[in-house]
XYZ file of C-alpha atoms in Angstrom:
782
model
C -46.866 -31.443 10.613
C -43.630 -29.736 8.823
C -46.310 -27.580 6.665
C -48.108 -26.821 9.912
C -44.953 -25.540 11.648
C -43.683 -23.829 8.581
C -47.227 -21.877 8.374
C -46.748 -20.449 11.985
C -45.749 -16.807 12.294
C -42.105 -16.136 12.513
C -40.905 -16.293 16.286
C -38.427 -13.701 16.085
C -38.804 -12.760 19.657
C -37.245 -16.064 20.702
C -34.209 -15.773 18.378
C -31.489 -13.439 18.610
C -30.540 -10.749 16.169
C -28.632 -12.409 13.189
C -25.114 -11.522 12.816
C -22.652 -11.581 9.576
C -18.983 -12.366 9.731
C -17.382 -9.572 7.714
C -13.651 -8.868 6.894
C -12.679 -5.103 6.794
C -9.445 -4.137 4.841
C -8.953 -0.105 5.649
C -6.113 1.757 4.407
C -3.626 2.943 7.439
C -4.194 6.507 6.680
C -7.889 6.452 7.076
C -8.084 3.499 9.791
C -8.497 6.098 12.575
C -11.461 8.114 10.950
C -12.868 4.638 10.071
C -12.680 3.167 13.617
C -14.000 6.756 15.075
C -17.088 6.340 13.147
C -17.574 2.644 14.355
C -17.105 3.411 17.628
C -19.686 6.072 17.726
C -22.337 3.465 15.990
C -21.377 0.750 18.260
C -22.755 -1.929 16.061
C -19.459 -4.262 15.203
C -17.709 -6.502 17.558
C -14.021 -6.838 16.667
C -12.014 -10.010 16.848
C -8.481 -9.886 18.028
C -6.382 -11.881 15.047
C -3.258 -10.856 17.490
C -4.410 -11.686 20.866
C -1.364 -13.358 21.788
C 0.518 -9.791 21.981
C 0.463 -7.765 24.797
C -0.818 -4.177 24.207
C 2.817 -2.981 24.820
C 3.944 -5.525 21.690
C 1.311 -3.344 19.384
C 2.618 -0.990 16.979
C 0.456 1.972 17.951
C 1.217 1.667 21.580
C 3.376 4.790 21.648
C 0.943 7.014 20.100
C -1.968 5.558 22.116
C 0.395 6.195 25.273
C 1.013 9.648 24.465
C -2.505 10.502 23.637
C -3.753 8.786 26.774
C -1.203 10.660 28.850
C -2.417 14.063 27.315
C -6.078 12.749 28.129
C -5.499 12.297 31.837
C -3.750 15.970 32.142
C -7.097 17.253 30.450
C -9.066 15.398 32.697
C -6.756 16.746 35.657
C -7.433 20.196 34.459
C -11.290 19.715 34.405
C -11.375 18.036 37.688
C -9.597 21.219 39.151
C -11.607 23.670 37.679
C -14.928 21.810 38.979
C -13.563 21.459 42.488
C -12.689 25.243 42.346
C -16.218 26.013 41.183
C -15.065 28.090 38.015
C -16.898 28.204 34.795
C -14.739 27.675 31.518
C -15.023 30.160 28.925
C -14.826 29.225 25.509
C -11.868 30.984 23.557
C -10.119 30.705 20.215
C -6.982 28.360 19.683
C -4.205 29.109 17.409
C -4.752 27.300 14.262
C -1.146 26.265 13.744
C -0.328 24.570 17.222
C 1.215 21.086 16.945
C 0.412 18.222 18.815
C 4.138 18.409 20.374
C 3.681 22.083 21.330
C 0.425 21.122 22.876
C 1.944 18.151 25.011
C 4.807 20.693 26.105
C 2.220 23.235 27.261
C 0.204 20.566 29.313
C 3.278 19.431 31.111
C 4.042 22.740 32.461
C 0.375 23.591 33.024
C 0.159 20.346 35.175
C 3.432 20.884 36.910
C 2.440 24.523 37.639
C -0.896 23.429 39.213
C 0.472 20.433 41.169
C 3.148 22.785 42.754
C 0.317 25.091 43.710
C -1.845 22.707 45.394
C 1.189 21.096 47.105
C 1.969 24.603 48.599
C -1.809 25.342 49.456
C -1.751 22.182 51.223
C 1.192 22.789 53.201
C -0.218 26.313 54.304
C -3.518 24.941 54.786
C -1.636 22.413 57.298
C 0.204 24.818 58.975
C -2.796 27.365 59.402
C -4.816 24.142 60.947
C -1.758 23.701 63.533
C -1.955 27.206 64.640
C -5.565 27.187 64.721
C -5.813 24.207 66.958
C -2.979 25.961 68.885
C -5.003 28.740 69.519
C -7.884 26.719 70.488
C -6.080 24.640 72.929
C -4.753 27.885 74.556
C -7.941 29.532 74.926
C -9.475 26.012 76.351
C -6.726 24.705 78.376
C -6.629 28.110 80.226
C -9.920 27.293 82.199
C -8.765 23.751 83.201
C -5.484 24.993 84.534
C -7.014 28.032 86.385
C -9.518 25.657 88.215
C -6.617 23.350 89.132
C -3.844 26.107 89.902
C -4.144 25.184 93.706
C -2.965 21.780 93.351
C -0.170 22.765 90.483
C 3.134 23.897 91.514
C 4.105 26.740 89.435
C 7.841 25.668 88.819
C 6.480 22.368 87.356
C 6.103 23.273 83.886
C 5.275 20.793 81.002
C 6.990 22.563 78.070
C 9.585 19.819 77.541
C 7.182 16.880 77.636
C 4.468 18.523 75.329
C 5.809 18.559 72.097
C 4.337 19.656 68.593
C 2.953 16.889 66.404
C 4.150 18.302 63.266
C 7.533 20.309 63.842
C 7.593 24.062 63.365
C 5.440 26.019 61.801
C 7.231 28.714 59.933
C 11.009 29.506 59.877
C 11.255 32.020 63.143
C 10.388 30.531 66.293
C 7.389 31.463 68.725
C 7.624 33.682 71.499
C 7.354 30.671 73.876
C 10.086 29.083 72.159
C 12.460 32.004 72.503
C 11.804 33.027 76.312
C 10.192 29.970 78.154
C 12.964 27.618 79.736
C 11.294 24.619 81.030
C 12.211 23.877 84.650
C 13.707 20.204 85.491
C 10.770 17.569 85.560
C 9.652 16.891 88.935
C 9.298 13.145 88.726
C 6.600 12.916 91.740
C 4.731 16.180 91.178
C 1.379 16.717 89.122
C 1.579 17.078 85.155
C -0.501 17.750 82.303
C -0.628 17.228 78.929
C -2.628 19.289 76.531
C -4.057 18.952 72.914
C -6.728 18.270 70.592
C -8.486 15.488 68.759
C -11.422 14.449 66.661
C -14.632 14.408 68.442
C -15.699 10.924 67.074
C -12.492 9.256 68.921
C -13.082 11.012 72.243
C -14.791 8.301 74.169
C -12.313 5.554 72.946
C -9.501 7.797 73.742
C -10.513 8.416 77.291
C -11.210 4.823 77.740
C -7.834 3.882 76.530
C -6.324 6.454 78.599
C -8.176 5.298 81.704
C -7.019 1.588 81.407
C -3.581 2.414 80.388
C -2.932 4.433 83.594
C -5.144 2.424 85.637
C -7.608 5.314 86.622
C -4.500 7.612 87.603
C -5.199 10.364 85.747
C -7.820 13.085 85.421
C -9.343 13.883 81.905
C -10.847 17.207 81.180
C -12.204 18.171 77.698
C -14.321 20.934 75.906
C -15.760 21.072 72.693
C -13.617 23.470 70.107
C -15.789 26.412 69.105
C -14.567 26.394 65.406
C -14.341 23.710 62.843
C -11.208 22.753 61.074
C -10.976 22.153 57.209
C -8.818 18.819 56.500
C -6.605 19.842 53.994
C -6.874 16.258 51.948
C -10.729 15.619 51.956
C -11.517 19.549 52.425
C -14.498 18.753 54.971
C -15.024 20.306 58.207
C -14.015 18.323 61.117
C -15.249 18.774 64.673
C -12.606 18.511 67.400
C -12.238 18.287 71.126
C -9.835 20.162 73.258
C -8.466 17.907 76.116
C -5.861 18.335 79.329
C -4.824 15.050 80.966
C -3.708 15.413 84.573
C -1.274 12.649 85.623
C 1.804 11.922 87.949
C 5.106 10.158 86.718
C 7.233 9.572 83.990
C 5.786 6.167 82.614
C 2.391 7.498 82.546
C 3.617 10.606 80.671
C 5.393 8.335 78.030
C 2.142 6.156 77.754
C -0.258 9.022 77.213
C 1.871 10.457 74.632
C 1.846 7.117 72.893
C -1.837 6.796 72.910
C -2.071 10.301 71.638
C 0.263 9.543 68.685
C -2.197 6.366 68.039
C -5.417 8.407 67.956
C -4.171 11.078 65.778
C -4.366 13.539 68.852
C -2.202 16.797 68.291
C -0.546 17.830 71.758
C 0.430 21.478 72.267
C 2.265 22.922 75.009
C 0.517 25.302 77.309
C 2.289 27.508 79.852
C 0.792 28.257 83.143
C 1.865 31.705 83.211
C -1.158 33.803 82.184
C 0.797 36.525 80.921
C 2.894 34.075 78.660
C -0.513 32.482 77.621
C -1.615 35.771 76.365
C 1.678 36.664 74.581
C 1.595 33.280 72.614
C -2.115 33.630 71.950
C -1.461 37.227 70.548
C 1.400 36.076 68.289
C -0.353 32.908 67.189
C -3.202 35.231 66.145
C -1.037 37.241 64.097
C 0.596 34.394 62.592
C -3.201 33.272 61.637
C -3.997 36.286 59.965
C -0.738 36.343 57.961
C -1.428 32.838 57.010
C -4.941 33.496 55.995
C -4.052 36.212 53.912
C -1.418 34.147 52.060
C -3.842 31.421 51.427
C -6.517 33.762 49.924
C -3.719 35.100 47.667
C -2.754 31.419 46.710
C -6.653 30.667 45.804
C -6.703 33.595 43.742
C -3.237 32.894 41.847
C -4.509 29.111 41.490
C -7.994 30.253 40.271
C -6.255 32.711 37.513
C -4.094 29.744 36.387
C -7.138 27.312 36.182
C -9.111 30.169 34.416
C -6.289 30.405 31.903
C -6.623 26.252 31.275
C -10.500 26.404 31.153
C -10.798 28.530 28.047
C -9.116 26.378 25.419
C -9.860 22.998 27.421
C -12.452 21.849 25.195
C -10.760 22.755 22.174
C -7.540 20.779 23.671
C -9.866 17.896 23.925
C -10.914 17.859 20.630
C -7.591 18.679 19.194
C -6.170 15.533 20.072
C -8.788 13.706 18.316
C -8.333 15.903 15.229
C -4.338 15.398 15.306
C -4.881 11.777 14.941
C -7.278 12.114 12.159
C -5.001 14.708 10.099
C -3.122 12.231 8.300
C -6.234 11.279 6.552
C -6.834 14.662 5.500
C -3.593 15.236 4.240
C -2.879 12.053 2.408
C -5.894 12.252 -0.048
C -5.987 8.419 0.120
C -7.624 7.115 -3.180
C -8.203 3.447 -1.532
C -11.515 2.950 -0.082
C -12.545 0.477 2.719
C -12.854 -2.932 1.347
C -16.068 -4.677 3.025
C -17.149 -8.050 2.216
C -18.971 -11.186 4.030
C -17.121 -14.246 5.018
C -18.122 -17.707 6.338
C -18.124 -17.652 9.951
C -15.853 -20.763 11.180
C -16.980 -20.332 14.933
C -20.413 -19.497 16.208
C -21.218 -15.672 16.122
C -22.192 -13.829 19.435
C -25.754 -13.537 20.696
C -27.477 -10.455 20.962
C -31.201 -9.710 22.230
C -32.878 -6.440 22.033
C -34.295 -5.467 25.361
C -35.594 -2.803 27.437
C -36.138 -1.783 31.113
C -38.957 -4.410 31.215
C -37.592 -7.259 29.525
C -33.834 -6.690 30.631
C -33.919 -8.079 34.085
C -35.634 -11.394 32.722
C -32.694 -11.463 30.343
C -30.165 -11.121 33.043
C -31.782 -13.977 34.834
C -31.453 -16.299 31.920
C -27.793 -15.069 30.963
C -26.746 -15.833 34.761
C -27.456 -19.577 33.644
C -25.483 -19.239 30.505
C -25.653 -16.888 27.220
C -27.806 -18.514 24.655
C -26.231 -20.269 21.786
C -26.666 -18.061 18.254
C -30.040 -18.009 17.289
C -31.044 -20.607 19.948
C -34.678 -20.136 21.391
C -34.583 -17.626 24.137
C -36.029 -18.791 27.462
C -36.358 -15.354 28.530
C -39.679 -14.718 26.605
C -41.250 -17.256 28.740
C -39.502 -16.444 31.554
C -41.116 -12.932 31.691
C -44.652 -14.563 32.769
C -43.779 -18.022 34.211
C -40.966 -17.022 36.609
C -43.275 -14.389 38.478
C -46.129 -16.761 38.177
C -44.305 -19.750 39.911
C -42.982 -16.993 42.742
C -46.388 -16.522 43.424
C -47.491 -19.952 43.532
C -45.259 -20.309 46.655
C -45.886 -16.859 47.833
C -49.537 -16.461 47.462
C -51.089 -13.998 49.672
C -52.805 -10.904 48.484
C -52.220 -8.949 51.792
C -48.510 -9.665 51.177
C -48.801 -8.941 47.561
C -50.283 -5.699 48.227
C -47.115 -4.794 49.992
C -44.625 -5.780 47.231
C -47.166 -3.875 44.524
C -46.953 -0.888 46.687
C -42.682 -0.998 46.927
C -42.640 -2.010 43.053
C -45.023 1.249 42.205
C -42.861 3.486 44.410
C -39.714 2.366 42.605
C -41.417 2.822 39.213
C -42.859 6.426 40.001
C -39.543 7.437 40.749
C -37.723 5.804 38.019
C -36.485 9.042 36.086
C -34.831 10.327 39.487
C -33.513 6.981 40.889
C -31.946 6.157 37.423
C -29.761 9.414 37.450
C -28.493 8.658 41.142
C -25.640 6.534 42.666
C -27.356 3.714 44.688
C -25.949 0.979 46.581
C -25.504 -2.482 45.266
C -28.865 -3.868 46.885
C -30.703 -0.720 46.044
C -29.417 -0.790 42.445
C -30.416 -4.528 42.269
C -33.800 -4.083 43.343
C -34.491 -0.829 41.213
C -33.079 -2.835 37.838
C -35.702 -5.518 38.999
C -38.593 -3.190 39.568
C -40.964 -4.652 36.853
C -39.982 -8.266 38.114
C -41.312 -7.295 41.401
C -44.299 -5.581 39.813
C -45.306 -8.856 38.222
C -44.349 -10.986 41.094
C -46.591 -8.822 43.246
C -49.649 -8.946 40.981
C -49.316 -12.822 40.491
C -49.247 -12.957 44.190
C -52.159 -11.206 44.540
C -53.981 -13.226 42.178
C -52.898 -16.619 43.818
C -53.719 -15.135 47.024
C -57.441 -14.603 46.057
C -57.254 -18.284 44.747
C -55.770 -19.358 48.239
C -58.006 -16.876 49.790
C -55.693 -15.460 52.251
C -54.987 -12.119 53.371
C -52.315 -12.274 56.021
C -53.375 -15.861 56.594
C -57.151 -14.421 57.040
C -59.548 -15.559 54.665
C -62.499 -13.451 53.756
C -66.234 -13.986 51.827
C -65.042 -11.614 48.750
C -66.959 -13.478 45.920
C -69.848 -14.562 47.942
C -71.212 -16.687 50.705
C -69.612 -20.167 51.775
C -71.040 -23.281 50.205
C -71.011 -25.024 53.746
C -72.978 -24.298 57.017
C -73.121 -25.624 60.508
C -75.224 -28.982 61.317
C -76.784 -26.989 64.029
C -77.482 -23.410 65.246
C -74.848 -23.616 67.868
C -71.574 -24.510 65.419
C -70.164 -26.324 68.395
C -69.236 -29.473 66.175
C -68.009 -27.265 63.186
C -64.389 -28.032 63.878
C -64.779 -31.906 65.162
C -67.610 -33.219 63.020
C -67.815 -30.656 60.158
C -69.496 -28.907 58.055
C -72.640 -29.862 55.586
C -72.668 -28.402 52.035
C -75.982 -26.674 51.254
C -75.255 -24.778 48.101
C -73.099 -24.488 44.971
C -69.503 -24.367 45.316
C -67.671 -20.972 46.377
C -67.429 -19.198 42.783
C -63.600 -18.226 43.166
C -60.890 -19.706 44.955
C -60.885 -21.671 48.081
C -63.914 -21.719 50.257
C -63.324 -19.584 53.324
C -65.185 -22.322 55.509
C -62.215 -24.507 55.074
C -60.206 -22.255 57.375
C -59.889 -23.912 60.837
C -61.863 -26.903 59.871
C -60.192 -30.425 60.712
C -60.019 -31.274 57.257
C -58.263 -27.678 56.392
C -54.641 -29.184 56.361
C -55.167 -32.384 54.307
C -57.475 -30.514 51.874
C -55.022 -27.883 51.013
C -52.027 -30.274 50.884
C -53.909 -32.357 48.169
C -54.805 -29.348 46.398
C -51.446 -27.678 46.014
C -49.425 -30.804 45.701
C -51.820 -31.967 42.926
C -51.572 -28.412 41.470
C -47.720 -28.488 41.704
C -47.695 -31.813 39.391
C -49.848 -30.129 36.885
C -47.676 -26.860 36.714
C -44.569 -28.670 36.597
C -45.524 -31.364 33.909
C -46.593 -28.327 31.556
C -43.781 -26.377 32.309
C -41.347 -29.207 31.459
C -43.426 -30.095 28.338
C -43.159 -26.598 26.952
C -39.147 -26.875 27.249
C -39.391 -30.200 25.256
C -41.457 -28.345 22.623
C -39.050 -25.625 22.673
C -36.203 -28.321 21.812
C -38.652 -29.232 18.598
C -38.651 -25.390 17.501
C -34.692 -25.347 17.985
C -34.279 -28.709 16.071
C -36.532 -27.505 13.444
C -34.947 -24.179 13.030
C -31.533 -25.851 12.862
C -32.581 -28.165 10.321
C -31.899 -31.127 12.468
C -34.417 -34.033 11.756
C -32.356 -36.534 13.749
C -33.143 -34.537 17.065
C -36.890 -34.461 16.110
C -37.259 -37.880 15.378
C -34.760 -39.605 18.036
C -34.895 -37.171 20.636
C -38.010 -34.910 20.647
C -40.462 -37.544 19.793
C -39.251 -40.104 22.481
C -38.731 -37.548 25.233
C -42.271 -36.240 24.688
C -43.686 -40.103 24.757
C -41.581 -40.985 28.042
C -42.946 -37.897 29.941
C -46.469 -37.820 28.853
C -47.057 -41.524 29.038
C -46.041 -41.396 32.849
C -46.327 -38.047 34.321
C -48.645 -36.701 31.427
C -50.935 -39.570 32.511
C -50.595 -38.849 36.110
C -51.940 -35.246 35.334
C -54.806 -36.851 33.619
C -55.594 -38.989 36.294
C -55.367 -35.654 38.635
C -57.657 -33.894 36.636
C -60.197 -36.649 35.971
C -60.360 -37.357 39.940
C -61.118 -33.765 40.568
C -63.872 -33.521 37.836
C -65.584 -36.828 38.718
C -65.005 -36.470 42.663
C -63.767 -39.785 42.829
C -62.092 -41.420 45.714
C -59.268 -43.630 43.931
C -55.920 -43.689 45.487
C -53.516 -42.157 42.945
C -50.573 -43.365 44.502
C -51.798 -46.899 44.212
C -52.710 -46.595 40.959
C -48.992 -45.078 39.811
C -47.365 -47.512 41.963
C -49.103 -50.777 40.714
C -48.897 -49.532 36.999
C -45.287 -50.619 37.287
C -45.383 -53.609 39.767
C -48.835 -55.380 38.459
C -49.822 -53.764 35.279
C -52.383 -56.514 34.568
C -53.965 -56.361 38.001
C -57.803 -55.385 38.227
C -57.844 -51.696 39.302
C -61.215 -52.278 41.461
C -62.201 -49.168 43.522
C -59.106 -47.227 42.085
C -60.705 -47.347 38.450
C -61.391 -43.731 37.286
C -62.883 -44.369 33.824
C -63.532 -47.299 31.438
C -60.220 -48.908 29.435
C -58.033 -47.454 32.153
C -56.084 -50.740 32.797
C -55.232 -51.445 28.938
C -54.486 -47.695 28.470
C -52.016 -48.100 31.247
C -50.544 -50.931 29.895
C -50.210 -49.403 26.434
C -48.547 -46.435 28.135
C -46.141 -48.350 30.143
C -44.974 -50.062 26.857
C -44.598 -46.993 25.209
C -42.443 -45.451 27.851
C -40.262 -48.341 27.806
C -39.784 -48.200 24.148
C -38.875 -44.688 24.202
C -35.906 -45.295 26.208
C -33.919 -47.334 23.437
C -35.627 -45.104 20.897
C -33.393 -42.032 22.561
C -30.478 -44.129 23.044
C -29.506 -46.119 20.089
C -30.689 -44.701 16.786
C -29.150 -41.168 16.782
C -25.248 -42.339 17.243
C -25.373 -45.042 14.672
C -27.315 -42.374 12.258
C -24.740 -39.988 12.819
C -22.073 -42.362 12.137
C -23.560 -43.660 8.919
C -24.000 -39.822 7.747
C -20.287 -39.502 8.376
C -19.095 -42.485 6.454
C -21.393 -41.645 3.318
C -20.036 -37.912 3.617
C -16.406 -38.800 3.516
C -16.391 -42.277 1.743
C -13.439 -42.881 -0.433
C -11.890 -39.709 0.413
C -7.928 -40.002 0.354
C -6.907 -36.404 0.363
C -6.542 -34.092 3.632
C -8.202 -30.584 3.824
C -6.535 -27.899 1.799
C -5.458 -25.024 4.075
C -5.051 -21.457 3.397
C -2.245 -18.969 4.704
C -4.777 -16.712 6.161
C -6.822 -19.326 7.955
C -5.918 -22.450 9.341
C -8.815 -24.671 10.383
C -6.738 -26.785 12.694
C -6.315 -23.896 14.822
C -10.236 -23.367 14.960
C -11.595 -25.825 17.680
C -15.075 -24.627 17.207
C -15.224 -25.158 13.575
C -17.727 -27.412 12.006
C -15.380 -29.006 9.513
C -12.990 -30.071 12.459
C -15.953 -31.800 13.764
C -16.560 -33.775 10.841
C -13.006 -34.878 10.551
C -12.624 -35.865 14.191
C -15.985 -37.617 14.250
C -15.365 -40.361 17.393
C -18.513 -42.926 17.552
C -17.495 -44.205 21.113
C -17.779 -40.456 22.320
C -21.036 -39.680 20.613
C -22.698 -43.270 21.931
C -21.460 -42.179 25.314
C -22.736 -38.684 25.228
C -25.907 -39.931 24.210
C -26.271 -42.355 26.905
C -25.536 -40.012 29.463
C -28.036 -37.593 27.748
C -30.824 -40.353 27.929
C -30.111 -41.783 31.491
C -30.215 -38.068 32.675
C -33.504 -37.449 30.914
C -35.085 -40.854 32.237
C -33.967 -40.074 36.045
C -34.559 -36.395 35.714
C -38.241 -36.869 34.559
C -38.778 -38.400 37.906
C -36.664 -35.967 39.785
C -37.850 -33.245 38.087
C -41.461 -33.882 38.680
C -40.799 -34.381 42.414
C -38.890 -31.003 42.170
C -41.873 -29.241 41.460
C -43.208 -30.200 44.713
C -41.395 -27.290 46.115
C -44.354 -25.174 44.986
C -46.482 -27.023 47.453
C -44.014 -27.003 50.376
C -43.183 -23.306 50.071
C -46.683 -22.451 49.802
C -47.672 -24.576 52.736
C -44.861 -23.065 54.720
C -45.627 -19.630 53.782
C -49.317 -20.011 54.729
C -48.586 -21.617 58.166
C -46.035 -19.147 59.044
C -48.882 -16.275 58.629
C -51.106 -18.062 60.667
C -48.535 -18.388 63.415
C -47.759 -14.975 63.312
C -51.392 -13.935 63.175
C -52.807 -16.151 65.585
C -49.793 -16.470 68.218
C -48.955 -12.928 68.096
C -51.502 -10.495 66.905
C -54.529 -12.264 67.889
C -52.901 -13.322 71.464
C -51.851 -9.701 72.119
C -55.330 -8.491 71.500
C -56.737 -10.976 73.811
C -55.439 -8.686 76.666
C -57.200 -5.631 77.674
C -53.974 -3.513 77.742
C -53.097 -1.012 75.297
C -49.028 -1.653 75.775
C -49.466 -5.300 75.139
C -51.495 -4.738 72.091
C -48.906 -2.212 70.942
C -46.085 -4.427 71.592
C -48.051 -7.693 69.743
C -48.745 -5.206 66.723
C -44.970 -4.293 66.389
C -44.043 -7.627 66.597
C -46.534 -8.668 64.110
C -45.299 -6.082 61.630
C -41.850 -6.701 62.245
C -42.000 -10.680 61.719
C -44.305 -9.590 58.349
C -41.850 -7.312 57.122
C -38.569 -9.026 57.767
C -39.740 -12.662 57.521
C -42.482 -12.938 55.626
C -41.907 -10.267 52.814
C -38.155 -10.323 53.001
C -37.000 -13.760 53.695
C -39.859 -15.693 52.526
C -39.496 -13.688 49.119
C -36.021 -14.287 48.762
C -36.744 -17.930 49.401
C -39.408 -18.175 46.723
C -37.425 -16.096 44.227
C -34.283 -18.551 44.419
C -36.583 -21.685 44.211
C -38.288 -20.394 40.876
C -35.006 -19.785 39.825
C -34.147 -23.065 40.217
C -37.105 -24.370 38.506
C -36.397 -22.175 35.470
C -32.581 -23.061 35.237
C -32.630 -27.011 36.066
C -36.237 -28.262 35.363
C -37.151 -25.973 32.435
C -34.067 -24.788 30.639
C -32.259 -28.251 30.434
C -34.743 -29.676 28.165
C -33.861 -27.514 25.395
C -31.299 -24.651 26.345
C -27.525 -25.342 25.923
C -26.597 -21.747 26.911
C -22.690 -22.087 25.754
C -22.924 -18.886 23.691
C -20.776 -15.537 24.034
C -22.537 -12.279 24.500
C -22.122 -9.435 21.629
C -20.002 -6.748 22.702
C -19.749 -4.166 20.104
C -17.015 -1.623 20.104
C -18.531 1.645 21.054
C -16.964 4.752 22.794
C -20.091 5.362 24.932
C -19.449 1.783 26.571
C -15.706 2.678 27.275
C -16.716 6.038 28.809
C -19.046 4.178 31.139
C -16.575 1.620 32.255
C -13.839 4.469 32.863
C -16.213 6.133 34.946
């Protein structure tokens, strides 16, 4: 057996990449250049020997902070240049500039840009306020003219209508100098005018109506010009409003609501001549501010252009300055590189691509493989979509999934460069998983002969026919077989027959058990390859062998009975056979006997399964204790520790496991493992019946939507009813069968892999290989 296994081809796909624990001794003056090369390669994962120290306690923190600050300023300059739409032109930098001088220059440029941005923002804000005031003057005049007959000229609202943001410029406006508001009339009609975002108008009006209990008149008109938000630099649509009301309390409420909704209120005089004078003055101020803004933008672009030239050179200079010590030192000490014995398990790394990556992520979500442990993702690539398809089998629904997968694959290059939402990103990452799930769903749908729950005679005529020409008893008495069985999949005549549900239930339930037993046997076989790879004969003799015996003597035998019953057409009751195999193993089987010698075979299998339980439980703990005593027999000295490495501080070291051997702990662990496997063999086999349950549920839901929605609507001679029925059927198919049912089948297939399959061999307690790489650091920063 061992010779046969050794002659097998190497299973490199199952094992992670080999790792070597090395020690690098790098001279201080060459460290930066060496780390730079290693960061560009991205092949080494560093181990922090000073993990207890915070970053601020490191010796290099000051230099790193200075470089990080300068890098931040350079990124700020680059963002400003890109926002302004300028192109950076390369220039020649002074060769004798020092890092300290560069740091001062960057600080000066940053201060200048921040100051210009602040001034530009203030000017833009003032410009927007003047523009809003002008729009309010133009729009509010029409409302005031239409209501002039009801408004008393002496009742002016200049004292109640206030600025939202204070004065715009240093000198007052004309209306601030000349208009003296008359004392407010507490019983007269008054108004407040202003401007608000268009998206808030409906809620704003509703709130005003409720606050004043309907005692107000709200007029609005859309602003003709869009206003630029100085912070987001986006165009905002706004609406001018005038609220007519009466009373001081209403005025206070309205002003508070305006402030809460971010509405800007502006005073509008009723005198037409005053309106014209203020409008002309505002227009003049707008022209002045516009000219000032354009001059500020030109000055800012000129400053950015002076920075954009040497920007790339400055970025390179920060790295070059850190390397200069290496070139100036002329160090004659090279880098010392030598391998060391690892005291803890190395990290795990599997080479993946866009096809195998999602399956590796599915496995890693359960737990990262231990170093050099068999990788379940190799088998998950095929088994996972197949088990999904067993539950989702319908070749009509499979074609819908296939079209979606092909669209994602066809637009792979375009979508990979776009920023997607979390759901679309997950769907795009699993596009090849979706592809295989759809292909296997089409295959299983052809086996079940279901196309949106409708069977078709794809592979020839049915093997059954009616008893007479009328076929009135087809669904009561049954059909008659008159030819060879249907060549592929389920015969379409089973659909609608009186024995359809019992037949499909029996078929899918037995098929689920067969798949489950094969899947669990594969997991146990992989545990053998793990034990053989790591050279653990104890796991092979006292774990793999009894587990194979126990599982196959019970559920492997059940699978054999299912196949024999299918091949012979026997009417034996398999439930009775399996139950009385334990209760009355020596009783005559009678009509439930499927083959000669079945009863003594059952007795033998039962005895082997009983023997397998103590075989798993007792030998391994005692053998480990014996090996431990032989290895350390007569030792009266302790382990010699070095000053560099202290084994007592390494909880994962193998030597510490030898010294701390505890027989009671090992025995209890083995007992728990044995009991878990024995009970799990029963529960895990029953768990695979979810394949039957979800397949039946999917088929019955498809049938209900087809018969009770589509066919029922099609029975009416009314186009509207038919269209409504088709819409409901399409909605149910898309959102219930294609989305909810596919998600349910996906989660159940995931559970079968994580629990029923991987717990037979997979530890999943490793750590992922995370190499030091500048590219990954850049991605994380972005």
